[in-house]
Coordinates of C-alpha atoms and ligand atoms in Angstrom, one line a residue:
M1 CA 140.0 85.5 123.5
F2 CA 137.8 82.3 123.9
K3 CA 135.7 83.9 121.5
D4 CA 138.3 84.5 118.9
F5 CA 139.5 80.8 119.5
L6 CA 136.0 79.9 118.4
A7 CA 136.1 81.9 115.5
L8 CA 139.4 79.8 114.4
I9 CA 137.1 76.8 114.3
Y10 CA 133.6 77.7 113.6
P11 CA 133.7 80.9 111.4
E12 CA 130.6 82.8 111.2
F13 CA 129.7 83.7 107.9
C14 CA 127.8 86.9 106.3
V15 CA 124.5 86.3 105.6
A16 CA 124.6 88.3 102.6
C17 CA 127.5 87.1 100.7
E18 CA 128.7 84.0 102.6
Q19 CA 132.0 85.2 103.0
V20 CA 133.8 84.8 106.4
L21 CA 132.8 87.7 109.1
T22 CA 136.1 89.2 110.6
K23 CA 136.4 90.2 114.1
G24 CA 134.2 92.9 115.0
E25 CA 131.6 92.1 112.2
D26 CA 128.0 90.7 113.1
Q27 CA 125.8 88.9 110.5
I28 CA 126.8 91.5 107.6
C29 CA 130.4 91.9 106.5
T30 CA 131.5 95.7 105.9
D31 CA 131.7 95.2 102.4
C32 CA 128.2 94.0 101.9
R33 CA 127.2 96.8 104.6
Y34 CA 128.8 99.5 102.2
H35 CA 127.4 98.0 99.1
L36 CA 123.7 96.9 99.9
P37 CA 121.0 98.5 97.4
Y38 CA 119.8 101.4 100.0
T39 CA 116.8 103.2 98.5
N40 CA 117.3 106.5 100.5
T41 CA 113.4 106.8 100.9
H42 CA 114.1 108.6 104.2
L43 CA 115.6 111.6 102.2
D44 CA 112.9 111.9 99.6
K45 CA 109.2 112.6 100.7
E46 CA 107.6 112.0 97.5
N47 CA 109.4 108.3 97.1
I48 CA 108.5 105.5 94.7
L49 CA 107.0 103.6 98.0
L50 CA 104.9 106.5 98.8
Q51 CA 103.7 107.0 95.0
K52 CA 102.9 103.2 95.1
F53 CA 100.4 103.5 97.9
W54 CA 99.2 107.2 97.3
A55 CA 96.4 106.4 95.1
N56 CA 94.5 104.3 97.7
Q57 CA 96.1 105.5 100.9
P58 CA 96.9 108.8 102.1
L59 CA 100.3 108.1 103.8
H60 CA 102.7 110.5 106.0
Y61 CA 105.7 108.5 105.4
A62 CA 106.8 105.8 103.4
L63 CA 110.1 104.2 104.2
A64 CA 112.2 101.0 102.9
Y65 CA 116.0 100.4 103.8
F66 CA 116.8 98.2 100.7
Y67 CA 115.6 97.7 97.2
F68 CA 114.4 93.8 97.0
I69 CA 116.4 92.1 94.1
K70 CA 116.1 88.7 93.1
N71 CA 118.8 86.7 93.5
S72 CA 120.9 89.4 95.4
R73 CA 122.4 89.9 98.8
V74 CA 119.2 91.4 100.0
Q75 CA 117.3 88.4 99.1
N76 CA 119.9 86.1 101.0
I77 CA 119.3 88.2 104.2
I78 CA 115.6 88.0 103.9
H79 CA 116.0 84.4 103.3
S80 CA 118.0 83.7 106.6
L81 CA 115.3 85.8 108.6
K82 CA 112.7 84.1 107.3
Y83 CA 113.8 80.4 106.8
E84 CA 116.7 79.9 108.6
G85 CA 115.3 81.3 112.2
N86 CA 118.0 84.2 112.0
Q87 CA 115.7 86.4 113.7
A88 CA 118.9 88.6 115.1
V89 CA 119.8 89.8 111.8
G90 CA 116.1 91.4 111.4
E91 CA 116.3 93.1 114.7
L92 CA 120.0 94.3 113.8
L93 CA 118.7 95.7 110.4
G94 CA 115.8 97.2 112.6
K95 CA 118.6 98.9 114.9
W96 CA 120.8 100.2 111.9
Y97 CA 117.9 101.7 110.1
G98 CA 116.3 103.0 113.1
A99 CA 119.8 104.6 114.1
I100 CA 119.7 106.3 110.4
L101 CA 116.1 107.7 111.0
T102 CA 116.9 109.0 114.1
E103 CA 119.6 110.8 112.7
Q104 CA 116.8 112.6 110.7
G105 CA 114.6 113.2 113.4
F106 CA 112.2 110.6 112.6
N107 CA 112.2 109.4 116.2
Q108 CA 109.9 112.6 116.7
T109 CA 107.7 111.4 114.0
F110 CA 105.7 108.3 115.2
D111 CA 103.9 107.4 118.5
I112 CA 103.9 103.7 118.1
I113 CA 105.5 100.7 116.0
L114 CA 103.4 98.0 114.8
P115 CA 104.2 95.2 112.7
V116 CA 102.1 93.3 110.1
P117 CA 100.8 90.3 111.5
L118 CA 101.3 86.9 110.2
H119 CA 98.7 84.3 109.6
A120 CA 98.3 82.0 112.8
A121 CA 99.2 79.0 111.3
R122 CA 102.3 80.8 109.6
L123 CA 103.4 81.7 112.9
R124 CA 102.8 78.6 114.5
Q125 CA 105.2 77.0 111.9
R126 CA 107.9 79.7 112.2
G127 CA 107.4 80.3 115.8
Y128 CA 108.3 84.3 115.1
N129 CA 107.0 86.9 113.2
Q130 CA 109.9 88.4 110.7
S131 CA 108.3 91.6 110.5
D132 CA 108.4 92.1 114.5
C133 CA 111.9 91.2 114.5
F134 CA 112.6 93.9 112.3
A135 CA 110.1 96.6 114.0
R136 CA 111.7 95.6 117.6
G137 CA 114.9 96.9 116.4
L138 CA 113.4 99.9 114.9
A139 CA 111.6 100.5 118.5
E140 CA 114.8 100.0 120.3
A141 CA 117.0 102.5 118.3
M142 CA 114.3 105.2 117.9
Q143 CA 113.0 104.8 121.4
I144 CA 109.3 104.5 120.3
P145 CA 106.7 102.2 122.1
W146 CA 105.9 99.0 119.7
S147 CA 103.4 96.4 120.1
A148 CA 103.0 93.0 118.5
E149 CA 99.6 92.3 119.7
T150 CA 97.9 95.4 118.8
L151 CA 97.2 94.4 115.1
A152 CA 96.0 91.0 114.4
R153 CA 94.9 88.5 111.9
G154 CA 91.2 88.1 112.7
K155 CA 88.1 86.1 111.4
A156 CA 85.0 87.5 109.5
T157 CA 82.3 87.9 112.2
Q158 CA 79.6 89.8 110.0
T159 CA 77.0 87.9 108.2
Q160 CA 78.1 87.0 104.9
T161 CA 74.9 86.2 103.1
R162 CA 74.4 89.6 101.4
K163 CA 77.9 90.0 100.2
S164 CA 78.6 89.1 96.6
R165 CA 80.9 86.1 96.2
M166 CA 83.8 88.3 95.2
E167 CA 83.3 90.5 98.3
R168 CA 83.0 87.5 100.7
W169 CA 86.2 86.3 99.0
Q170 CA 88.3 89.5 100.0
N171 CA 86.3 89.4 103.5
V172 CA 87.6 86.1 104.4
S173 CA 91.0 86.4 102.6
D174 CA 92.5 89.2 104.6
I175 CA 91.2 90.4 107.6
F176 CA 93.1 92.3 110.3
V177 CA 91.7 93.2 113.5
V178 CA 93.0 95.9 115.9
Q179 CA 92.6 94.6 119.5
K180 CA 93.9 97.3 121.5
P181 CA 91.9 100.5 119.6
E182 CA 93.2 102.9 122.3
L183 CA 96.8 102.3 121.1
V184 CA 95.8 103.6 117.6
D185 CA 93.0 106.0 118.1
N186 CA 94.6 109.4 117.5
Q187 CA 98.1 108.2 117.2
R188 CA 100.9 108.6 114.7
V189 CA 101.3 105.0 113.6
L190 CA 104.3 103.3 111.7
L191 CA 103.3 100.1 110.1
V192 CA 106.1 97.4 109.8
D193 CA 106.5 94.6 107.0
D194 CA 109.4 93.0 105.8
V195 CA 109.0 92.9 102.3
I196 CA 106.6 95.0 100.0
T197 CA 106.1 93.7 96.7
T198 CA 102.1 94.4 95.5
G199 CA 101.5 96.2 98.8
S200 CA 97.9 95.0 99.3
T201 CA 98.3 93.3 102.9
V202 CA 99.8 96.8 103.8
E203 CA 96.9 98.4 102.5
S204 CA 94.6 96.1 104.1
C205 CA 96.2 97.1 107.5
L206 CA 96.3 100.5 106.7
Q207 CA 92.8 100.8 106.2
I208 CA 92.1 99.1 109.4
L209 CA 94.4 101.4 111.3
Q210 CA 92.5 104.1 109.4
N211 CA 89.3 102.8 110.6
N212 CA 90.5 102.6 114.1
G213 CA 91.1 106.4 114.3
A214 CA 94.9 106.6 113.6
K215 CA 96.0 110.2 113.3
E216 CA 98.7 109.6 110.7
L217 CA 99.9 106.6 108.8
S218 CA 103.3 105.5 107.8
V219 CA 105.1 102.4 106.6
A220 CA 108.9 100.7 107.0
A221 CA 109.9 98.1 105.5
I222 CA 113.2 96.0 105.2
A223 CA 113.1 96.0 101.4
V224 CA 110.6 96.8 98.5
A225 CA 110.4 95.6 95.2
R226 CA 111.3 97.6 92.3
F227 CA 108.4 98.6 90.1
Ligands
LIG1 ZN1 128.8 89.8 102.8

């Protein structure tokens, strides 16, 4: 009752299309939920996202909930998640997607869910990791363990002197570390990102997970850019 009254004075808006939400809707309106550009990658084992990584990294599954299109409803959702502090929408999308994946039996396919970590400076600035919001929702819906600390951004510790300039640059620009190797070793890992564009960050993470003995590697993202 009180909530209905509040909704009259302070209506909530759909984060995707900015229309007023009606009773029973949360974050995303029914029309958007129906019309968002779903990839259905979970129904196609040889999908475009998998093929994108295939050359460099053998992946078990590559899953993306939406296509990322500029100036679209999906971009509005991602903007709200990343720049307006709307962690709840990330978690909600994780729950929705996790429910779909569970229906298809994917909840039996992974042992642990790990989000792609943010740079420490960015994490301090934003206060949260948007990929982790989505990962939490997925973990809850699929009833799979999840860890935000296992995969972390690290610093190059090995000696740099004998590397070429290019190698040194790559070495310091994007280094990841596995802080709890026992959670990765011989496990079926689902790596979770927000939006996959070039895929280079994901590839670096996959490499370090493979180096730490992961048995199977899969990727899930909120959205993937069309390519
Ligand atoms: Zn909407």
